[in-house]
Coordinates of C-alpha atoms and ligand atoms in Angstrom, one line a residue:
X4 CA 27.7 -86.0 -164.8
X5 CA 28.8 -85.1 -161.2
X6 CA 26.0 -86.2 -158.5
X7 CA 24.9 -83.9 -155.7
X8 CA 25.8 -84.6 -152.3
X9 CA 24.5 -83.6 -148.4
X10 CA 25.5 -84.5 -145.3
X11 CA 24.1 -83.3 -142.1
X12 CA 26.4 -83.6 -139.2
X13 CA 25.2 -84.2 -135.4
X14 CA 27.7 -84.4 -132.2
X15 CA 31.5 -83.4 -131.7
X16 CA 34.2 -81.8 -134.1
X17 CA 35.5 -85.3 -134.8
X18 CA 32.4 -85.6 -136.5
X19 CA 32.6 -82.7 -138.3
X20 CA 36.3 -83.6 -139.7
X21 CA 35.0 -87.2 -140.4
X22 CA 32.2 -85.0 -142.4
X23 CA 34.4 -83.3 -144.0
X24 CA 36.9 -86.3 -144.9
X25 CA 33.5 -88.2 -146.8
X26 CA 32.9 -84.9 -148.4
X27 CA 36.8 -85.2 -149.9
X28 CA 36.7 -89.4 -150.9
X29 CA 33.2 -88.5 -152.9
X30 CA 34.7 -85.5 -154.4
X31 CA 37.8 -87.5 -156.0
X32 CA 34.2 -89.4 -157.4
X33 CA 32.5 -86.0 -158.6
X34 CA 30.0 -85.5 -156.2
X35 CA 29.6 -82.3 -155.5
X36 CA 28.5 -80.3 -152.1
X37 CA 24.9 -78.7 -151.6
X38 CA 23.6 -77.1 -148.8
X39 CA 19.8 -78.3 -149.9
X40 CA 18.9 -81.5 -149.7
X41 CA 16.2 -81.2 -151.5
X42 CA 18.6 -81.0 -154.5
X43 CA 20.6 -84.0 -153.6
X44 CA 21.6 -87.6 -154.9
X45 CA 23.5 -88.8 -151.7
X46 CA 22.1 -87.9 -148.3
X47 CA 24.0 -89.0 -145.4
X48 CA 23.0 -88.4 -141.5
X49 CA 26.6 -88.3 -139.8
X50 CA 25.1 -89.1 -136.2
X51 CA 26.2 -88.9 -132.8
X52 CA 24.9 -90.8 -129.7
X53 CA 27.1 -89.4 -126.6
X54 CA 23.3 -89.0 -125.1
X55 CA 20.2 -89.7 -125.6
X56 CA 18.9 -86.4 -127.1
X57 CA 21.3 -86.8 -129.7
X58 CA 20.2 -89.9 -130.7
X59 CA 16.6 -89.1 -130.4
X60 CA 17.0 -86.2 -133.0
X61 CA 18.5 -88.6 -135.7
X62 CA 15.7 -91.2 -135.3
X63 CA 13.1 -88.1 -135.6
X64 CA 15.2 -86.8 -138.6
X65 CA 15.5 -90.3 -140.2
X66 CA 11.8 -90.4 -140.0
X67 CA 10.7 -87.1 -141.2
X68 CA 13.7 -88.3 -144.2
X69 CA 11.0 -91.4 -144.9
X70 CA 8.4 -89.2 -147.2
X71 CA 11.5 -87.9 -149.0
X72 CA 12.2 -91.2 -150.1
X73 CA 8.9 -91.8 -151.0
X74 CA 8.8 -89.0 -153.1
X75 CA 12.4 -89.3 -154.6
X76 CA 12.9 -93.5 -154.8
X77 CA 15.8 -92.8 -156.2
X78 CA 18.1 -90.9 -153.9
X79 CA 19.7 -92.7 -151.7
X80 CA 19.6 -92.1 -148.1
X81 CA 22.8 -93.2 -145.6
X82 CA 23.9 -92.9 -141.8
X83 CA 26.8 -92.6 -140.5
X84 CA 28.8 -92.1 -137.2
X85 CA 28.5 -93.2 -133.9
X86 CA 24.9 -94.2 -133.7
X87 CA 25.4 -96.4 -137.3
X88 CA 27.9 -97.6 -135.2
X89 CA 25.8 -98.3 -132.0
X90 CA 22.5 -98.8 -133.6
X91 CA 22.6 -100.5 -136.9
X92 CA 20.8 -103.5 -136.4
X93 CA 17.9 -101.5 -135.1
X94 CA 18.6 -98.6 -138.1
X95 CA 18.1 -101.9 -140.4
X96 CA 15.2 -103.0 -139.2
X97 CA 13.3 -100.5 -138.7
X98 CA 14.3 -98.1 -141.3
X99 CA 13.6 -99.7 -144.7
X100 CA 14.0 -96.5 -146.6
X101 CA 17.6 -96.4 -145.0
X102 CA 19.8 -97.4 -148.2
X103 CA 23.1 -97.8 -146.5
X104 CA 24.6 -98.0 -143.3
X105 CA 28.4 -97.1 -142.5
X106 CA 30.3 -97.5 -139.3
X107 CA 32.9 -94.8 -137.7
X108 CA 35.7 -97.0 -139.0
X109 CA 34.5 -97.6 -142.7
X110 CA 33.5 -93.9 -144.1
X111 CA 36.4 -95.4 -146.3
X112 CA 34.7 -97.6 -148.3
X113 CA 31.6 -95.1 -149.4
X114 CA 32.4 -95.0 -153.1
X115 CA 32.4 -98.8 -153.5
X116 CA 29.5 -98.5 -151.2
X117 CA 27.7 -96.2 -152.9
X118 CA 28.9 -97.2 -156.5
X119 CA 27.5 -100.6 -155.7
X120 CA 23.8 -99.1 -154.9
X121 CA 23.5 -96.7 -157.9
X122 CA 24.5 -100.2 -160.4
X123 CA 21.7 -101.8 -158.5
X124 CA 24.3 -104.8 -157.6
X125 CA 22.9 -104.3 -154.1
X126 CA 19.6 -102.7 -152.4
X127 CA 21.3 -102.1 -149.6
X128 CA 24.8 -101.7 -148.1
X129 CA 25.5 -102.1 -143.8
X130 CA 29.6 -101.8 -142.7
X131 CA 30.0 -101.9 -139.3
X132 CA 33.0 -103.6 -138.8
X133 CA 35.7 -101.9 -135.9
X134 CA 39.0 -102.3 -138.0
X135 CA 40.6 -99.3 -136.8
X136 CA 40.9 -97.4 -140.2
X137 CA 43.8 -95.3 -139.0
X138 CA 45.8 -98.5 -139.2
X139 CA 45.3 -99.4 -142.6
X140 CA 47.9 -97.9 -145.2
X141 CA 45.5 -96.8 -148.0
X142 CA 43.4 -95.5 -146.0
X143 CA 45.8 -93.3 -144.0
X144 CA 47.4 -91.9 -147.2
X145 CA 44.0 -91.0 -149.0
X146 CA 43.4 -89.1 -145.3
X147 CA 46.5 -87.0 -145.8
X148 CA 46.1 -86.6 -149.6
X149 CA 42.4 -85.4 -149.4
X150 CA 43.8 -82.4 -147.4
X151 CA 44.9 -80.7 -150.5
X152 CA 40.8 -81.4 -151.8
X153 CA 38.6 -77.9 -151.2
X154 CA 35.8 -78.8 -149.3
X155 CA 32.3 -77.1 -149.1
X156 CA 32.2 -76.7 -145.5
X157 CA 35.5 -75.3 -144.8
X158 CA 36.0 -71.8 -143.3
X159 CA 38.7 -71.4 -145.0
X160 CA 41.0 -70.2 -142.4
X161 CA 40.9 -72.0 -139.8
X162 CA 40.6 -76.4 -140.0
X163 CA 40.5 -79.6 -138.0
X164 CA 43.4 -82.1 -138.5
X165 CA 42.2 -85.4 -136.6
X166 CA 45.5 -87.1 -134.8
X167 CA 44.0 -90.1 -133.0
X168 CA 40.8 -92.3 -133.3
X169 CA 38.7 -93.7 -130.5
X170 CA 39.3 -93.6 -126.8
X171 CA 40.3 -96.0 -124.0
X172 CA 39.3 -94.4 -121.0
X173 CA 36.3 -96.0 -120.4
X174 CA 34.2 -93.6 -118.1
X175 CA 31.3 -94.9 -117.0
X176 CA 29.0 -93.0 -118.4
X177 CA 30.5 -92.6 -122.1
X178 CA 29.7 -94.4 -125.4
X179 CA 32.9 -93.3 -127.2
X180 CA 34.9 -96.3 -126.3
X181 CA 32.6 -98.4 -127.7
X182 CA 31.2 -96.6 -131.2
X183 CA 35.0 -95.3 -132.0
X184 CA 37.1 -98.5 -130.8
X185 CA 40.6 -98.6 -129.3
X186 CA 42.5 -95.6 -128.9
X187 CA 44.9 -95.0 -132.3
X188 CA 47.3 -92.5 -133.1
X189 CA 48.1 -91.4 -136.4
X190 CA 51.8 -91.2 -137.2
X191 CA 53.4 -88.0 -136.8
X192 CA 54.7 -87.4 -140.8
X193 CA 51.3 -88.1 -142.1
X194 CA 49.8 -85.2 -139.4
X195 CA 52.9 -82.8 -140.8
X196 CA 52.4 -83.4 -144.2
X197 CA 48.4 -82.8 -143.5
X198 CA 49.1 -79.6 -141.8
X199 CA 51.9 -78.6 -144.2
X200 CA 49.1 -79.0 -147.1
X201 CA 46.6 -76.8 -145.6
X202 CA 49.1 -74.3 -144.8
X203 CA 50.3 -73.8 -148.1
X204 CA 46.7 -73.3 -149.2
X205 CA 46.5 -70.2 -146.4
X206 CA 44.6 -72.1 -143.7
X207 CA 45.8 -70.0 -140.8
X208 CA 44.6 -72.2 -137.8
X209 CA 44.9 -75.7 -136.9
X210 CA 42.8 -77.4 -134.1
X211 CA 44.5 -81.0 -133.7
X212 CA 41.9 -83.3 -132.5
X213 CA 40.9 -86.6 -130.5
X214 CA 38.9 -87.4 -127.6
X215 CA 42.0 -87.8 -125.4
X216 CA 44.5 -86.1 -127.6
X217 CA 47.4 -85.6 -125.0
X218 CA 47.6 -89.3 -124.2
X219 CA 48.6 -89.0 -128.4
X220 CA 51.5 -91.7 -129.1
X221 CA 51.5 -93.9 -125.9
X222 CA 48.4 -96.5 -126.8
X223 CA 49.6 -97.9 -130.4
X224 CA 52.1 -98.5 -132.6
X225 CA 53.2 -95.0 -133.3
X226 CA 54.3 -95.3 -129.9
X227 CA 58.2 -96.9 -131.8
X228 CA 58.4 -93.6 -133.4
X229 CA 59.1 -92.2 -129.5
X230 CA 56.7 -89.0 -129.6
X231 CA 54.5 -87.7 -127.6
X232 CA 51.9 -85.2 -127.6
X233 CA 54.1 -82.0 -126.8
X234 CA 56.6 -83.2 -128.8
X235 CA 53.7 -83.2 -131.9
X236 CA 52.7 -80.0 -131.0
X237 CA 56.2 -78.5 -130.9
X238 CA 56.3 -79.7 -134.9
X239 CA 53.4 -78.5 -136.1
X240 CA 53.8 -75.0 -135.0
X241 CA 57.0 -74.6 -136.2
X242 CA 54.9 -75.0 -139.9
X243 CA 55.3 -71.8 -141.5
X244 CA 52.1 -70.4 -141.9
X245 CA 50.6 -71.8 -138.4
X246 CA 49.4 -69.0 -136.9
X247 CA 47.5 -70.2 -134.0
X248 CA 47.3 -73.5 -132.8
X249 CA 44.7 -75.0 -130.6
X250 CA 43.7 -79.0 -129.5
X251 CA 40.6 -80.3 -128.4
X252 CA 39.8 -82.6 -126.4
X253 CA 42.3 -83.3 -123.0
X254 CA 41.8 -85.8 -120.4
X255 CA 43.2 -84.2 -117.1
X256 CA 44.7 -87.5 -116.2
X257 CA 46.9 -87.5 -119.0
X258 CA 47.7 -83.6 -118.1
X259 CA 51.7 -83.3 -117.9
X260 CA 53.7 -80.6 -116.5
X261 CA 55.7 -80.5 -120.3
X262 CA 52.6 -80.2 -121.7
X263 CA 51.9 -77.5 -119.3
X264 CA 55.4 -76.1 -120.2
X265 CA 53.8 -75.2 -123.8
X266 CA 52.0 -73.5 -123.2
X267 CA 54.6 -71.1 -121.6
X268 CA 57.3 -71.5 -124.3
X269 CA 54.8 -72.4 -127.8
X270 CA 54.2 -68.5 -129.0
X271 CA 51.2 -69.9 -131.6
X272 CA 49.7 -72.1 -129.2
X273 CA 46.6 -70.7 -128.3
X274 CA 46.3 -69.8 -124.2
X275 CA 42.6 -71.7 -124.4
X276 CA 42.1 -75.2 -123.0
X277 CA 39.4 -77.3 -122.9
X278 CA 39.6 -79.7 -119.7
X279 CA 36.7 -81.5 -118.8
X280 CA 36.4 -81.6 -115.3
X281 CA 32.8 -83.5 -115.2
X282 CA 31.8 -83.1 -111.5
X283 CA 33.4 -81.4 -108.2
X284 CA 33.0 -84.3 -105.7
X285 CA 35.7 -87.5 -105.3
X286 CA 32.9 -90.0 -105.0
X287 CA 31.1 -89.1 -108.4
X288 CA 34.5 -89.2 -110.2
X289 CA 35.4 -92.0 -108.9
X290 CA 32.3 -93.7 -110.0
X291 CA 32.7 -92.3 -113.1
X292 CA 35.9 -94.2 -113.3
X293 CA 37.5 -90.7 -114.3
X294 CA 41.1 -91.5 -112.4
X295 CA 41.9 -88.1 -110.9
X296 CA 40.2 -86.2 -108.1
X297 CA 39.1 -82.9 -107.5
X298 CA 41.9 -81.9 -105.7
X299 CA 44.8 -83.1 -108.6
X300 CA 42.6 -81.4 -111.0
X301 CA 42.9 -78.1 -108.9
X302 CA 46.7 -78.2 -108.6
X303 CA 46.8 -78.8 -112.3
X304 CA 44.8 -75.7 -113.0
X305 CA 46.9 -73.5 -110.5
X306 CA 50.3 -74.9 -112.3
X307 CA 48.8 -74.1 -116.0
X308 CA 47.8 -70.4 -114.7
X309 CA 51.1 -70.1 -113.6
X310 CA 52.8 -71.2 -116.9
X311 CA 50.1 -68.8 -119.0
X312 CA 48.5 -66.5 -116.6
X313 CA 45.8 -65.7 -119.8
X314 CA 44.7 -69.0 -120.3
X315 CA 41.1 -69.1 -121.1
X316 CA 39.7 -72.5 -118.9
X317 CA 37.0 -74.1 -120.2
X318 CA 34.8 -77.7 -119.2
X319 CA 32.4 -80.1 -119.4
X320 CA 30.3 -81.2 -116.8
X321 CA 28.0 -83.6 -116.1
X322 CA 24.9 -83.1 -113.9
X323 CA 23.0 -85.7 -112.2
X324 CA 25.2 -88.7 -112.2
X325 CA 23.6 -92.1 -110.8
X326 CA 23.7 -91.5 -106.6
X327 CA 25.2 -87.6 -107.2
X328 CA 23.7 -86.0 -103.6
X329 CA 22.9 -82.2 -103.1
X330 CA 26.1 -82.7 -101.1
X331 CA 28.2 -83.7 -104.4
X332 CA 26.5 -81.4 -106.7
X333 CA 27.3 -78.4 -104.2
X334 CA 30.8 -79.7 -104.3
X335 CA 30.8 -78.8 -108.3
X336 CA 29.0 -75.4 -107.6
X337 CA 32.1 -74.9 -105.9
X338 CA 34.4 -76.1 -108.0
X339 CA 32.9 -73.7 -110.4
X340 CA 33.5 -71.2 -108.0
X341 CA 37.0 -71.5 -107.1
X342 CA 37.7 -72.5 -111.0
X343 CA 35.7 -69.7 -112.4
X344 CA 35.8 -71.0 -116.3
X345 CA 35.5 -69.0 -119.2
X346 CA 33.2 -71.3 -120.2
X347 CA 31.6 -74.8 -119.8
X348 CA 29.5 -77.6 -121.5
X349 CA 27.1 -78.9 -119.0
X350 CA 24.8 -81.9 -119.5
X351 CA 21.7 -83.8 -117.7
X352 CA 23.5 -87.4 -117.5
X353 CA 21.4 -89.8 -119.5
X354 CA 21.9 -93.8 -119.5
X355 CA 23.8 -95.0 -122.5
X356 CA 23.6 -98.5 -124.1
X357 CA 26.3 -101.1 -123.1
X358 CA 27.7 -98.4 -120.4
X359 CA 28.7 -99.2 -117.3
X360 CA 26.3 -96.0 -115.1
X361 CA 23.2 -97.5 -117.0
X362 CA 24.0 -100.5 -113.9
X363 CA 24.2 -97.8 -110.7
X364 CA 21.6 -97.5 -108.5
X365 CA 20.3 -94.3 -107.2
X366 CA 19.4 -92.6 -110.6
X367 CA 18.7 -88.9 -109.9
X368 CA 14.7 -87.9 -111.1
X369 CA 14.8 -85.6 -114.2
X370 CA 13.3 -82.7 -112.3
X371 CA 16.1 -82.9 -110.0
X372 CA 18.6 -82.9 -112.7
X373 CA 17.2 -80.1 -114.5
X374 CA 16.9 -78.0 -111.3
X375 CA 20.7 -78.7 -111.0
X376 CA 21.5 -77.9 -114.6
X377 CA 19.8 -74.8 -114.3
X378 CA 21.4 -73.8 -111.2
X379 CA 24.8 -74.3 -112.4
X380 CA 24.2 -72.9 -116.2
X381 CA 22.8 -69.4 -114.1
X382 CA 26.2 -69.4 -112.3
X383 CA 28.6 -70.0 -115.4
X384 CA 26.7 -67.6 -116.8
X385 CA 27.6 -64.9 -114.2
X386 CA 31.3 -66.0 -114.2
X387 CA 31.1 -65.8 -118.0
X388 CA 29.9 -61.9 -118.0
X389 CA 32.3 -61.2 -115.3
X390 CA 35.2 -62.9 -116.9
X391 CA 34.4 -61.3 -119.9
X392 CA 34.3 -58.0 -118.6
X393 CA 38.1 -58.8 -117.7
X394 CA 38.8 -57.7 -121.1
X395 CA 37.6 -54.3 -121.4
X396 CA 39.6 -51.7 -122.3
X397 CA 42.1 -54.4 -123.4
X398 CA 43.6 -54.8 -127.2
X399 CA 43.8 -58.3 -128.4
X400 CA 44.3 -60.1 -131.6
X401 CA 41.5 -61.3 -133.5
X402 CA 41.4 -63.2 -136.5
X403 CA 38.4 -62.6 -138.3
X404 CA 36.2 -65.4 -139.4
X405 CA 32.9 -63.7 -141.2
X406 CA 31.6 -60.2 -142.3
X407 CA 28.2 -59.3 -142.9
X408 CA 26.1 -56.4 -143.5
X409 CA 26.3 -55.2 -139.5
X410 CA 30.3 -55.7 -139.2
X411 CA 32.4 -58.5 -138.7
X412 CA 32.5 -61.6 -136.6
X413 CA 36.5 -62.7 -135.2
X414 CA 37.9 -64.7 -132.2
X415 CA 40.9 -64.0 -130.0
X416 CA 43.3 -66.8 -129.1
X417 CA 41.6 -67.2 -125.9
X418 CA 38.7 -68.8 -128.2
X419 CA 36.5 -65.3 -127.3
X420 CA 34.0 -64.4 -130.2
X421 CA 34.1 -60.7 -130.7
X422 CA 31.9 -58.7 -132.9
X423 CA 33.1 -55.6 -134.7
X424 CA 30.3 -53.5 -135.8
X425 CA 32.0 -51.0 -137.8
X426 CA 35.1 -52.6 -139.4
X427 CA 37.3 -50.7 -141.6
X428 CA 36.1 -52.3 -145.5
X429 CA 38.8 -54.2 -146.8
X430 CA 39.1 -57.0 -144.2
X431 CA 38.6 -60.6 -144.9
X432 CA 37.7 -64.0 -143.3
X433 CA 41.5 -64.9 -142.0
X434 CA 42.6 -61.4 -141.4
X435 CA 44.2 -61.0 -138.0
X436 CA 43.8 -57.7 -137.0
X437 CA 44.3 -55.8 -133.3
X438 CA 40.6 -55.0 -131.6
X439 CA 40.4 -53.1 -128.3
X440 CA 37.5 -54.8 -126.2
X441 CA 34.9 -51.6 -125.6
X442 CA 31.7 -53.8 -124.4
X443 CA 31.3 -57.2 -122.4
X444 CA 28.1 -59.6 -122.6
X445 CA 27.2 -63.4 -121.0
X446 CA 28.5 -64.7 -124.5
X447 CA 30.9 -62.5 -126.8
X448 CA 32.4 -59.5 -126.8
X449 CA 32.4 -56.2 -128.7
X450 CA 35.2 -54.3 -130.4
X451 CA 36.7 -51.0 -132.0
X452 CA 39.3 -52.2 -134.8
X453 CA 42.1 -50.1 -133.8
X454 CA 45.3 -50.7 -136.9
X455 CA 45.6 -53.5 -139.2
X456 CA 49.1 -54.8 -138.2
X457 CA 49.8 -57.0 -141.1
Ligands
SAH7 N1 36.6 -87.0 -124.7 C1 36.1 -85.9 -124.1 C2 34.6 -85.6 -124.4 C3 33.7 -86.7 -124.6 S1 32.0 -86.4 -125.0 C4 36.3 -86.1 -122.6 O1 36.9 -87.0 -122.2 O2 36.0 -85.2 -121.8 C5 31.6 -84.7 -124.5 C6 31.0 -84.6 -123.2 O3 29.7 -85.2 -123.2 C7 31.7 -85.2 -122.0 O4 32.8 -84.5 -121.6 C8 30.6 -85.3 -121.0 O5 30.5 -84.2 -120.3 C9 29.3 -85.5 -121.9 N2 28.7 -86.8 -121.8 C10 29.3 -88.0 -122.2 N3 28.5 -89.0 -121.9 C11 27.4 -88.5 -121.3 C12 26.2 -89.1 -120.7 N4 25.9 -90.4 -120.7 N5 25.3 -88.2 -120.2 C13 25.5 -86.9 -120.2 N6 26.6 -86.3 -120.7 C14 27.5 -87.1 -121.2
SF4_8 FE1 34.3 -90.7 -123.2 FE2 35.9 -90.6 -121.1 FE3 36.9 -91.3 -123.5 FE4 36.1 -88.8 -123.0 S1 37.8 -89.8 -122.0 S2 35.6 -90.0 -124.8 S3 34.3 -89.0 -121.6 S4 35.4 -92.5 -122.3
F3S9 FE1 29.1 -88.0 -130.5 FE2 30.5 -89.9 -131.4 FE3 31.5 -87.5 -131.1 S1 29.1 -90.1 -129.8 S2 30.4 -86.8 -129.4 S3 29.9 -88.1 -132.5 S4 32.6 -89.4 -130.9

C-alpha cells in the first residue's frame, strides 16, 4: 500500500531541488506526494537557516507540529536541510516528537532511514554526517536516474538541475559553508544526461544551480575533466529541446569576461543575472571577506551591458552589517543608483552561529537597520516601476507558466512576470508565445498576446 508523503520547504532553490530529489528516492519506495499534511505518513520540514528568521519559523512550525504528533503517534515527523544540519543536537533534545533527523549530505539514506522507523528497529534516526554526497557513486547515479521520476511539485516546464554542492567562500556573515560543506562539482556527463532526461520529457527550461555556480569545476576532482563553467553551459544549451537557460547563484569574484562572452554569443541563455553585490562601500565588503570591491563590481556590470545590452541585473544586499555607518549605507544607496537593478533581495543582517560577523564589534541597533532596509526597499521599488516601464510598447517572448480563470501568468527571458488577462483559449503552461507590454507596475507587468509563433 503506497504511504503518503509532505514536505514543506523553507530557504533557497537548492532547497527546493534537494526537495524535490527526496520526493524522487521515496517515490522509487511508493510514497506518494500530498499537498495536506493532515493526510500524511511522512512529514519532513526541509529547513533553512541563512538568518535568523528562517530558523525562528521552523522551530515555531516544529512546535505547532508537536500536537499533531500527539494526535497522530504514528506519523512520523523529520527535518531536514541546513538547520538539521546546524542545529541537530538542539532539534534532539528538545524536540522529542521529532522522529528523525537528516543532514544536507544524507537525504540519501531516507528509505533505510525511514524503513528502519516504521519496523520499529529504531525510535529515532539522526544523520548528520558532512560526507559530501556528490562524491559518492551511488548516490550520484540515483541523482541523475531520479530525473526521469515525475514529481508532485514540478511545473512542468521549467526545472532545477543542481551542478555543485556547498560553498567555500566563506563570507563572514554566511552559514552556507558550514551546513552545506566544501564546495563540489558534479561531473559534467551526469549534469548532460540529467538535462537530456528532462528535455525529452518537454521540460522547456533549465535553471543550473549552486551557491557559487561559475567557480563550477575549479574546487574538486571534476576539475581533471578540464571544464569550466562556460564551457558547461555551452553543452547544455546545445540540448535540443533547451529553450531558455538561466543559473542562479554567481559570486562576482568568480565573474569572467568568457563567461561574460555568453551571454553575447549563447542565443538560449537567458539575458537575466543574479549578482549579489551585498553592500556599496569597500570597508563593509571587505569585512565581509567578499574579495571584490565596489569599483571591480561596477566595471563588471558596464562589460556585461555591453556584451547583452538587455540584461535584466538583479542582487542581494545586506543591510546593517556589524560597524556599516550612514556613510557606508549611503555608499549602497548609490550603488543602487548608478546600478539601477531590475530587482534585488535585501536583508536586515542577523548574527549567525559559528560565523565569523557574530565576533565584530559595532553591531547596528535593529531600528537602525530597519530604517535602512526600508529606505533602500522604497528606492528599488522606484527603479523597479521605472525599469519596468522600459518595456512598454515592447513585444517580448513569454513562456507561460499558469492559467486561471482571470488570464494567464508567463515570464520573459529577462525573468519579468507578466500577466495576460485575456489570453487567446488554447494556451498551455510551457507555451511560448509573443506578448506586447501594454501596462507597467512596481512588480510585473501586463500584456496583449499578439500571435502564437509556434
Ligand atoms: N551564494 C549566494 C547566496 C547566499 S544566501 C551568494 O553568494 O550571494 C542568500 C543571501 O542571503 C545572501 O546573498 C545574503 O544577501 C543573505 N544573507 C546571508 N547571510 C546573511 C545574514 N547573516 N544576515 C542577513 N542576510 C544574509
Ligand atoms: Fe554564503 Fe558567501 Fe558562499 Fe554565498 S558565496 S553561499 S554568501 S559564503
Ligand atoms: Fe538556506 Fe541552506 Fe539555502 S541556509 S539559503 S537552505 S543553502
Amino acid at each position: 500500500m503506497s504511504k503518503n508523503l509532505h514536505i514543506k520547504t523553507f530557504g533557497c532553490q537548492m532547497n527546493e531541488r534537494d526537495s524535490e530529489i527526496i520526493e524522487q528516492l521515496l517515490a522509487q519506495e511508493g510514497y506518494v506526494a500530498t499537498m495536506e499534511p493532515e493526510r500524511a505518513d511522512v512529514i519532513l520540514i526541509n529547513t533553512c537557516s541563512i538568518r535568523e528568521k528562517a530558523e525562528q519559523k521552523v522551530f515555531s512550525l516544529l512546535g505547532a507540529l508537536r500536537t499533531e504528533k500527539q494526535k497522530k503517534p504514528q506519523m512520523l515527523l523529520g527535518v531536514t536541510g541546513c538547520v538539521a544540519q546546524q542545529e541537530g543536537m538542539q532539534i534532539s533534545e528538545r524536540m522529542p516528537h521529532v522522529d528523525l533527523i537528516v543532514g544536507t549530505q544524507q537525504i540519501y539514506r531516507l528509505p533505510e532511514m525511514l524503513d528502519r522507523l516504521q519496523q520499529g528497529v529504531t525510535s529515532r534516526e539522526i544523520a548528520t554526517d558532512m560526507e559530501a554526497s556528490f562524491t559518492i557513486p551511488p548516490f550520484q547515479k540515483l541523482l541523475t536516474a531520479s530525473s526521469a521520476i515525475p514529481v508532485a511539485a514540478a511545473q512542468g516546464c521549467k526545472r532545477f538541475v543542481t551542478i555543485m554542492q556547498g560553498c567555500d567562500n566563506f563570507c563572514s556573515y554566511c552559514v552556507v559553508p558550514n551546513t552545506r560543506g566544501r564546495e563540489i562539482s558534479r561531473p559534467m556527463t551526469d549534469i548532460l544526461e540529467e538535462v537530456e532526461i528532462l528535455a525529452a520529457q518537454g521540460v522547456r527550461e533549465i535553471t543550473l544551480l549552486g551557491q557559487n555556480v561559475n567557480s563550477y569545476g575549479t574546487t574538486n576532482p571534476v576539475a581533471a575533466q578540464q571544464v569550466n563553467f562556460p564551457q558547461l553551459l555551452r553543452e547544455v544549451a546545445a540540448i535540443k529541446g533547451v529553450r531558455r537557460l538561466r543559473f542562479t547563484t554567481s559570486h562576482p569574484k568568480d565573474l569572467t569576461e568568457e563567461l561574460m562572452r555568453c551571454f553575447a554569443e549563447i542565443d538560449n541563455l537567458c539575458p537575466h543575472f543574479h549578482l549579489p553585490v551585498q553592500s556599496g562601500s569597500n570597508a563593509v565588503l571587505r569585512r565581509m571577506n567578499r574579495k571584490y570591491t565596489v569599483e571591480t563590481y561596477l566595471d563588471k556590470v558596464e562589460r556585461l551591458r555591453r556584451y547583452r545590452p538587455d540584461i535584466a541585473l538583479a542582487t542581494d544586499i545586506i543591510v546593517g552589517f556589524p560597524g556599516e555607518t550612514d556613510d557606508d549605507f549611503q555608499a549602497t544607496m548609490d550603488l543602487l543608483n548608478q546600478v539601477r537593478f531590475h530587482g534585488s533581495f535585501s536583508f536586515k543582517y542577523s548574527d549567525r552561529p559559528h560565523t565569523r560577523s557574530t565576533e565584530f564589534d559595532d553591531k547596528v541597533p535593529e531600528e537602525v537597520k530597519s530604517i535602512r532596509l526600508t529606505t533602500f526597499q522604497e528606492r528599488q521599488d522606484t527603479i523597479c516601476f521605472k525599469r519596468n516601464c522600459e518595456y512598454i510598447g515592447k513585444e517580448v517572448e513569454i513562456m507561460i507558466e499558469a492559467k486561471n480563470a482571470t488570464g494567464i501568468k508567463g515570464r520573459t527571458s529577462s525573468n519579468h512576470i507578466v500577466h495576460c488577462p485575456d489570453a487567446p483559449a488554447p494556451l498551455l503552461p510551457g507555451d511560448l508565445v509573443m506578448a506586447r507590454i501594454v501596462h507597467a507596475g512596481n512588480h510585473s507587468l501586463k500584456g496583449k498576446i499578439e500571435n502564437q509563433h509556434e
